Amino acid sequence: SSGINAEYGEFQTFQHYFKRINLSEMDRYNFQTQLEHLQSKYIGTGHSDTTKFEWLVNQHRDSFASYIGHYHLLDYFAIAENETRARVKFNMLERMLQPCGPPPEKPDWKM
């Protein structure tokens, strides 16, 4: 009668508490809250209005940043292109400006 369930090693009060709460609603709320927090904190996670072009630009920039940050990948590209590491790094940094080309024009009705 100490409040501990001997079979599961948990407090009975917690078991009774969780029986009364619908966990799917709580999980859904927590997931949505965490997603909104990540979307506000990190640009690359997108949001509900992210276009395909913006998503692709983020993916390309993340890839280039990873290639530049991992020196062994930078060495691999330098050997494959027969260029120096510095030249490959410079080229990748330049390509990060518009990795997918210029942005598409927005239709008049979306402005």
XYZ file of N, CA, C and O in Angstrom:
444
model
N 0.828 -1.189 0.000
C 0.000 0.000 0.000
C 0.868 1.247 0.000
O 0.456 2.291 0.436
N 2.116 1.127 -0.472
C 3.019 2.276 -0.494
C 2.827 3.152 -1.721
O 3.520 4.135 -1.900
N 1.878 2.766 -2.608
C 1.661 3.554 -3.809
C 2.502 3.080 -4.977
O 2.442 3.641 -6.042
N 3.309 2.040 -4.790
C 4.164 1.523 -5.855
C 3.584 0.206 -6.346
O 3.247 -0.667 -5.562
N 3.453 0.064 -7.644
C 2.975 -1.162 -8.251
C 4.168 -2.101 -8.355
O 5.121 -1.836 -9.064
N 4.117 -3.210 -7.618
C 5.261 -4.123 -7.556
C 5.531 -4.783 -8.900
O 6.668 -5.060 -9.245
N 4.492 -5.006 -9.693
C 4.676 -5.703 -10.967
C 5.435 -4.849 -11.976
O 6.306 -5.320 -12.690
N 5.128 -3.546 -12.057
C 5.754 -2.672 -13.050
C 6.756 -1.694 -12.446
O 7.480 -1.034 -13.171
N 6.805 -1.603 -11.144
C 7.732 -0.689 -10.496
C 7.386 0.775 -10.715
O 8.250 1.628 -10.734
N 6.104 1.066 -10.929
C 5.678 2.444 -11.172
C 4.725 2.865 -10.062
O 4.120 2.047 -9.387
N 4.574 4.151 -9.916
C 3.615 4.652 -8.957
C 2.207 4.451 -9.491
O 1.926 4.736 -10.644
N 1.330 3.956 -8.630
C -0.061 3.749 -9.046
C -0.736 5.079 -9.345
O -1.614 5.145 -10.185
N -0.317 6.111 -8.660
C -0.929 7.416 -8.909
C -0.682 7.855 -10.344
O -1.554 8.436 -10.970
N 0.496 7.585 -10.888
C 0.782 7.938 -12.278
C -0.065 7.107 -13.224
O -0.558 7.600 -14.227
N -0.240 5.808 -12.900
C -1.069 4.953 -13.753
C -2.500 5.475 -13.796
O -3.104 5.556 -14.855
N -3.027 5.833 -12.655
C -4.387 6.349 -12.618
C -4.475 7.685 -13.354
O -5.464 7.964 -14.014
N -3.458 8.489 -13.232
C -3.440 9.790 -13.902
C -3.464 9.602 -15.419
O -4.241 10.231 -16.127
N -2.626 8.716 -15.955
C -2.549 8.537 -17.395
C -3.758 7.802 -17.964
O -4.055 7.898 -19.141
N -4.473 7.068 -17.140
C -5.691 6.424 -17.618
C -6.752 7.457 -17.926
O -7.581 7.277 -18.801
N -6.751 8.576 -17.204
C -7.774 9.604 -17.400
C -7.449 10.552 -18.546
O -8.313 11.254 -19.022
N -6.204 10.607 -18.991
C -5.801 11.532 -20.056
C -5.765 10.793 -21.384
O -5.274 9.682 -21.476
N -6.289 11.432 -22.415
C -6.198 10.871 -23.756
C -4.805 11.214 -24.290
O -4.523 12.348 -24.644
N -3.923 10.235 -24.337
C -2.527 10.491 -24.709
C -2.385 10.939 -26.153
O -1.467 11.679 -26.479
N -3.261 10.518 -27.040
C -3.120 10.915 -28.437
C -3.296 12.423 -28.588
O -2.587 13.055 -29.363
N -4.210 13.022 -27.856
C -4.388 14.466 -27.915
C -3.176 15.187 -27.328
O -2.714 16.179 -27.863
N -2.671 14.669 -26.231
C -1.509 15.285 -25.600
C -0.281 15.155 -26.510
O 0.475 16.115 -26.676
N -0.083 13.984 -27.104
C 1.039 13.791 -28.012
C 0.933 14.709 -29.223
O 1.918 15.270 -29.668
N -0.273 14.845 -29.762
C -0.486 15.702 -30.918
C -0.144 17.157 -30.575
O 0.495 17.851 -31.348
N -0.569 17.617 -29.405
C -0.277 18.984 -28.980
C 1.224 19.180 -28.808
O 1.776 20.178 -29.265
N 1.897 18.239 -28.150
C 3.338 18.355 -27.936
C 4.099 18.346 -29.256
O 5.042 19.110 -29.453
N 3.692 17.486 -30.179
C 4.345 17.414 -31.480
C 4.183 18.729 -32.229
O 5.144 19.264 -32.783
N 2.959 19.263 -32.234
C 2.705 20.529 -32.938
C 3.496 21.663 -32.313
O 4.067 22.491 -33.021
N 3.572 21.711 -31.011
C 4.324 22.754 -30.320
C 5.809 22.654 -30.639
O 6.457 23.667 -30.922
N 6.354 21.442 -30.614
C 7.773 21.258 -30.922
C 8.067 21.603 -32.375
O 9.095 22.217 -32.682
N 7.170 21.245 -33.281
C 7.360 21.554 -34.698
C 7.354 23.064 -34.929
O 8.206 23.590 -35.645
N 6.431 23.774 -34.323
C 6.382 25.227 -34.466
C 7.638 25.867 -33.896
O 8.163 26.835 -34.456
N 8.141 25.340 -32.794
C 9.371 25.871 -32.206
C 10.551 25.667 -33.148
O 11.351 26.576 -33.372
N 10.691 24.458 -33.714
C 11.775 24.187 -34.653
C 11.666 25.055 -35.897
O 12.672 25.563 -36.403
N 10.456 25.236 -36.403
C 10.266 26.037 -37.606
C 10.609 27.495 -37.367
O 11.100 28.170 -38.260
N 10.365 27.985 -36.169
C 10.722 29.377 -35.881
C 12.217 29.523 -35.609
O 12.793 30.576 -35.848
N 12.852 28.457 -35.146
C 14.269 28.527 -34.785
C 15.194 28.270 -35.967
O 16.225 28.920 -36.099
N 14.839 27.330 -36.828
C 15.701 26.937 -37.937
C 15.010 27.200 -39.278
O 13.886 26.755 -39.488
N 15.691 27.883 -40.165
C 15.124 28.256 -41.454
C 14.822 27.022 -42.299
O 13.797 26.919 -42.943
N 15.717 26.049 -42.315
C 15.614 24.915 -43.207
C 14.470 23.957 -42.925
O 14.195 23.081 -43.736
N 13.791 24.085 -41.788
C 12.710 23.151 -41.478
C 11.423 23.497 -42.197
O 10.526 22.679 -42.255
N 11.338 24.683 -42.742
C 10.164 25.073 -43.505
C 8.963 25.377 -42.633
O 9.033 25.405 -41.413
N 7.842 25.630 -43.301
C 6.570 25.886 -42.635
C 5.464 25.541 -43.611
O 5.730 25.014 -44.699
N 4.252 25.825 -43.269
C 3.129 25.408 -44.112
C 3.105 26.119 -45.455
O 2.543 25.603 -46.418
N 3.712 27.292 -45.546
C 3.705 28.054 -46.796
C 5.001 27.912 -47.594
O 5.213 28.639 -48.557
N 5.872 26.997 -47.218
C 7.130 26.805 -47.933
C 6.848 26.244 -49.325
O 6.138 25.250 -49.470
N 7.427 26.887 -50.337
C 7.248 26.412 -51.706
C 8.265 25.319 -52.009
O 9.238 25.132 -51.277
N 8.035 24.626 -53.104
C 8.952 23.573 -53.526
C 10.328 24.166 -53.808
O 11.355 23.592 -53.451
N 10.361 25.348 -54.424
C 11.621 26.000 -54.743
C 12.404 26.343 -53.474
O 13.599 26.073 -53.374
N 11.726 26.918 -52.482
C 12.390 27.263 -51.222
C 12.925 26.025 -50.530
O 14.024 26.035 -49.964
N 12.159 24.934 -50.547
C 12.595 23.697 -49.918
C 13.843 23.157 -50.610
O 14.789 22.727 -49.962
N 13.849 23.178 -51.952
C 15.017 22.702 -52.699
C 16.245 23.564 -52.442
O 17.360 23.054 -52.317
N 16.048 24.876 -52.366
C 17.169 25.773 -52.072
C 17.764 25.438 -50.708
O 18.986 25.361 -50.557
N 16.910 25.221 -49.708
C 17.395 24.856 -48.374
C 18.159 23.533 -48.406
O 19.201 23.392 -47.762
N 17.649 22.559 -49.154
C 18.332 21.264 -49.251
C 19.700 21.405 -49.897
O 20.688 20.836 -49.416
N 19.780 22.170 -50.973
C 21.060 22.356 -51.652
C 22.054 23.099 -50.760
O 23.233 22.739 -50.683
N 21.595 24.133 -50.093
C 22.496 24.894 -49.211
C 22.981 24.044 -48.052
O 24.149 24.113 -47.665
N 22.094 23.243 -47.483
C 22.503 22.345 -46.399
C 23.545 21.343 -46.889
O 24.511 21.038 -46.184
N 23.348 20.838 -48.108
C 24.309 19.879 -48.669
C 25.668 20.534 -48.880
O 26.702 19.975 -48.492
N 25.681 21.723 -49.479
C 26.953 22.418 -49.698
C 27.649 22.731 -48.377
O 28.871 22.590 -48.254
N 26.882 23.161 -47.379
C 27.467 23.454 -46.071
C 28.085 22.199 -45.461
O 29.157 22.261 -44.846
N 27.434 21.064 -45.640
C 27.974 19.807 -45.129
C 29.245 19.427 -45.872
O 30.222 18.983 -45.261
N 29.254 19.586 -47.201
C 30.444 19.254 -47.981
C 31.628 20.119 -47.564
O 32.755 19.644 -47.444
N 31.367 21.395 -47.334
C 32.446 22.310 -46.941
C 32.911 22.016 -45.521
O 34.098 22.079 -45.221
N 31.982 21.670 -44.647
C 32.322 21.430 -43.249
C 33.050 20.119 -43.003
O 33.773 19.987 -42.014
N 32.869 19.138 -43.867
C 33.549 17.855 -43.717
C 34.717 17.820 -44.698
O 34.515 17.622 -45.899
N 35.911 18.013 -44.184
C 37.084 18.181 -45.044
C 37.343 16.982 -45.943
O 37.836 17.133 -47.053
N 36.990 15.776 -45.481
C 37.238 14.603 -46.324
C 36.338 14.611 -47.561
O 36.743 14.161 -48.628
N 35.108 15.133 -47.442
C 34.252 15.264 -48.610
C 34.776 16.345 -49.554
O 34.730 16.196 -50.774
N 35.291 17.424 -48.964
C 35.881 18.486 -49.773
C 37.098 17.962 -50.531
O 37.278 18.265 -51.717
N 37.909 17.143 -49.874
C 39.056 16.518 -50.548
C 38.597 15.622 -51.697
O 39.199 15.618 -52.773
N 37.531 14.883 -51.468
C 37.006 13.985 -52.505
C 36.598 14.779 -53.744
O 36.945 14.418 -54.869
N 35.847 15.875 -53.528
C 35.426 16.703 -54.663
C 36.628 17.351 -55.349
O 36.646 17.482 -56.575
N 37.609 17.767 -54.559
C 38.796 18.403 -55.139
C 39.551 17.426 -56.036
O 39.990 17.782 -57.131
N 39.684 16.199 -55.599
C 40.372 15.188 -56.407
C 39.560 14.875 -57.665
O 40.106 14.787 -58.772
N 38.240 14.733 -57.515
C 37.383 14.404 -58.652
C 37.381 15.513 -59.701
O 37.324 15.242 -60.900
N 37.463 16.765 -59.261
C 37.441 17.901 -60.188
C 38.838 18.353 -60.588
O 38.971 19.292 -61.378
N 39.868 17.736 -60.015
C 41.257 18.112 -60.279
C 41.493 19.598 -59.986
O 42.079 20.327 -60.776
N 40.986 20.036 -58.846
C 41.130 21.424 -58.384
C 41.688 21.407 -56.966
O 41.711 20.381 -56.295
N 42.118 22.566 -56.507
C 42.580 22.675 -55.127
C 41.369 22.705 -54.196
O 40.245 23.013 -54.617
N 41.609 22.395 -52.914
C 40.531 22.450 -51.930
C 39.940 23.849 -51.841
O 38.723 24.013 -51.752
N 40.802 24.849 -51.861
C 40.334 26.230 -51.743
C 39.438 26.616 -52.918
O 38.408 27.282 -52.733
N 39.792 26.181 -54.131
C 38.979 26.495 -55.316
C 37.621 25.796 -55.233
O 36.591 26.390 -55.535
N 37.611 24.540 -54.803
C 36.344 23.807 -54.677
C 35.470 24.459 -53.607
O 34.265 24.642 -53.809
N 36.073 24.840 -52.500
C 35.323 25.516 -51.430
C 34.744 26.837 -51.934
O 33.574 27.148 -51.695
N 35.549 27.602 -52.665
C 35.087 28.872 -53.219
C 33.926 28.649 -54.185
O 32.920 29.360 -54.133
N 34.049 27.662 -55.065
C 32.982 27.369 -56.025
C 31.695 26.967 -55.310
O 30.593 27.381 -55.703
N 31.820 26.171 -54.264
C 30.621 25.752 -53.522
C 29.976 26.935 -52.802
O 28.747 27.045 -52.760
N 30.799 27.798 -52.242
C 30.249 28.989 -51.577
C 29.518 29.874 -52.579
O 28.468 30.449 -52.272
N 30.060 30.010 -53.775
C 29.388 30.792 -54.807
C 28.064 30.153 -55.220
O 27.077 30.845 -55.435
N 28.055 28.829 -55.316
C 26.839 28.123 -55.725
C 25.769 28.170 -54.642
O 24.582 27.940 -54.935
N 26.158 28.464 -53.405
C 25.172 28.565 -52.328
C 24.300 29.810 -52.471
O 23.209 29.868 -51.905
N 24.749 30.804 -53.230
C 23.955 32.026 -53.384
C 22.626 31.739 -54.084
O 21.575 32.155 -53.620
N 22.680 31.064 -55.207
C 21.472 30.656 -55.921
C 21.664 29.225 -56.405
O 21.914 28.987 -57.587
N 21.552 28.254 -55.499
C 21.847 26.870 -55.865
C 20.894 26.284 -56.900
O 21.248 25.373 -57.622
N 19.691 26.802 -56.991
C 18.701 26.268 -57.934
C 18.339 27.289 -59.005
O 17.290 27.203 -59.624
N 19.190 28.275 -59.203
C 18.903 29.316 -60.180
C 18.058 30.417 -59.581
O 17.747 30.412 -58.385
N 17.674 31.380 -60.402
C 16.851 32.485 -59.882
C 15.478 31.984 -59.462
O 14.960 31.003 -60.016
N 14.871 32.625 -58.482
C 13.551 32.180 -58.011
C 12.494 32.379 -59.090
O 12.583 33.312 -59.892
N 11.498 31.511 -59.122
C 10.436 31.678 -60.117
C 9.583 32.904 -59.798
O 9.499 33.333 -58.639
N 8.999 33.455 -60.832
C 8.132 34.629 -60.631
C 6.840 34.176 -59.967
O 6.267 33.144 -60.307
N 6.367 34.999 -59.034
C 5.107 34.697 -58.352
C 3.948 35.209 -59.203
O 4.037 36.308 -59.772
N 2.878 34.465 -59.290
C 1.712 34.959 -60.019
C 1.122 36.186 -59.328
O 1.284 36.372 -58.120
N 0.424 37.016 -60.082
C -0.155 38.251 -59.525
C -1.164 37.973 -58.420
O -1.294 38.738 -57.483
N -1.876 36.858 -58.505
C -2.914 36.588 -57.518
C -2.347 36.156 -56.176
O -3.038 36.116 -55.180
N -1.044 35.839 -56.091
C -0.436 35.440 -54.821
C 0.198 36.611 -54.085
O 0.665 36.468 -52.991
N 0.246 37.763 -54.673
C 0.913 38.901 -54.032
C 0.061 39.564 -53.027
O -0.945 39.527 -52.698
